[in-house]
Amino acid sequence: MEECIFCKIISKDITASIVYEDERMIAFSDINPQAPVHILLIPKEHFPSLNEIPEDKKDILSHILLKAKEIAREKEIADRGYRIVLNTARESGQEVLHIHFHLLGGRQMSWPPG
Ligand code: 5GP
Ligand code: ZN
């Protein structure tokens, strides 16, 4: 998707502070962090949101989640606690239409979310 900003991060046409990368996914720091740790984790394959993930691609979701857990450990927020957010479609506030998990931590979270 040539007009997708996250695809451009994957292709390195836009620079990002990359935390982790493999053949299937990439994790990078959010440009507008909402917590001391705010990392975005995305599949390299473009899907607009969770709504478009087909059954035969479901493994990418567990792959990303378990990598988020490892990154939380590396960032020393695993035991304190962290939040993983997957905004999906309009009313969630999703702005970038390339599925992405937010990994947030390093401060006390509140509930319910805004
Ligand atoms: P959403 O609101 O779609 O769930 O989250 C999109 C996130 O992407 C926001 O937290 C925003 O700060 C982040 N973001 C948008 N554009 C860029 C960019 O060019 N680089 C990085 N690193 N993050 C971005
Ligand atoms: Zn994309």
PDB file of C-alpha atoms in Angstrom, residues 28-40 77 82-83 85 87 93 95 100 102-110 113-114:
ATOM      1  CA  PHE A  28       8.870   0.962  16.604  1.00  0.00           C
ATOM      2  CA  SER A  29       8.446   3.872  19.001  1.00  0.00           C
ATOM      3  CA  ASP A  30       5.266   5.939  18.635  1.00  0.00           C
ATOM      4  CA  ILE A  31       6.049   9.422  17.331  1.00  0.00           C
ATOM      5  CA  ASN A  32       3.624  10.962  19.888  1.00  0.00           C
ATOM      6  CA  PRO A  33       4.096   8.832  23.023  1.00  0.00           C
ATOM      7  CA  GLN A  34       1.237   8.631  25.516  1.00  0.00           C
ATOM      8  CA  ALA A  35       3.348   6.895  28.191  1.00  0.00           C
ATOM      9  CA  PRO A  36       7.066   6.540  29.024  1.00  0.00           C
ATOM     10  CA  VAL A  37       7.016   3.330  26.938  1.00  0.00           C
ATOM     11  CA  HIS A  38       4.821   3.582  23.821  1.00  0.00           C
ATOM     12  CA  ILE A  39       5.685   1.144  21.072  1.00  0.00           C
ATOM     13  CA  LEU A  40       3.664   0.204  17.992  1.00  0.00           C
ATOM     14  CA  ILE A  77       7.587  -2.866  32.530  1.00  0.00           C
ATOM     15  CA  TYR A  82       1.413  -2.548  30.810  1.00  0.00           C
ATOM     16  CA  ARG A  83      -1.478  -2.123  28.433  1.00  0.00           C
ATOM     17  CA  VAL A  85      -4.392  -1.525  22.784  1.00  0.00           C
ATOM     18  CA  ASN A  87      -8.020   0.244  18.146  1.00  0.00           C
ATOM     19  CA  GLY A  93     -10.262   6.274  17.402  1.00  0.00           C
ATOM     20  CA  GLU A  95      -6.391   6.844  12.741  1.00  0.00           C
ATOM     21  CA  HIS A 100      -1.207  -1.888  14.896  1.00  0.00           C
ATOM     22  CA  HIS A 102      -0.007  -0.158  21.020  1.00  0.00           C
ATOM     23  CA  LEU A 103       2.249  -1.315  23.873  1.00  0.00           C
ATOM     24  CA  LEU A 104       1.961   1.255  26.667  1.00  0.00           C
ATOM     25  CA  GLY A 105       3.641   1.280  30.062  1.00  0.00           C
ATOM     26  CA  GLY A 106       5.828   3.026  32.585  1.00  0.00           C
ATOM     27  CA  ARG A 107       3.013   4.889  34.346  1.00  0.00           C
ATOM     28  CA  GLN A 108      -0.199   4.118  36.187  1.00  0.00           C
ATOM     29  CA  MET A 109      -3.043   3.503  33.742  1.00  0.00           C
ATOM     30  CA  SER A 110      -6.645   4.465  34.377  1.00  0.00           C
ATOM     31  CA  PRO A 113     -10.224   4.383  28.679  1.00  0.00           C
ATOM     32  CA  GLY A 114     -11.388   7.634  27.145  1.00  0.00           C
TER      33      GLY A 114
END
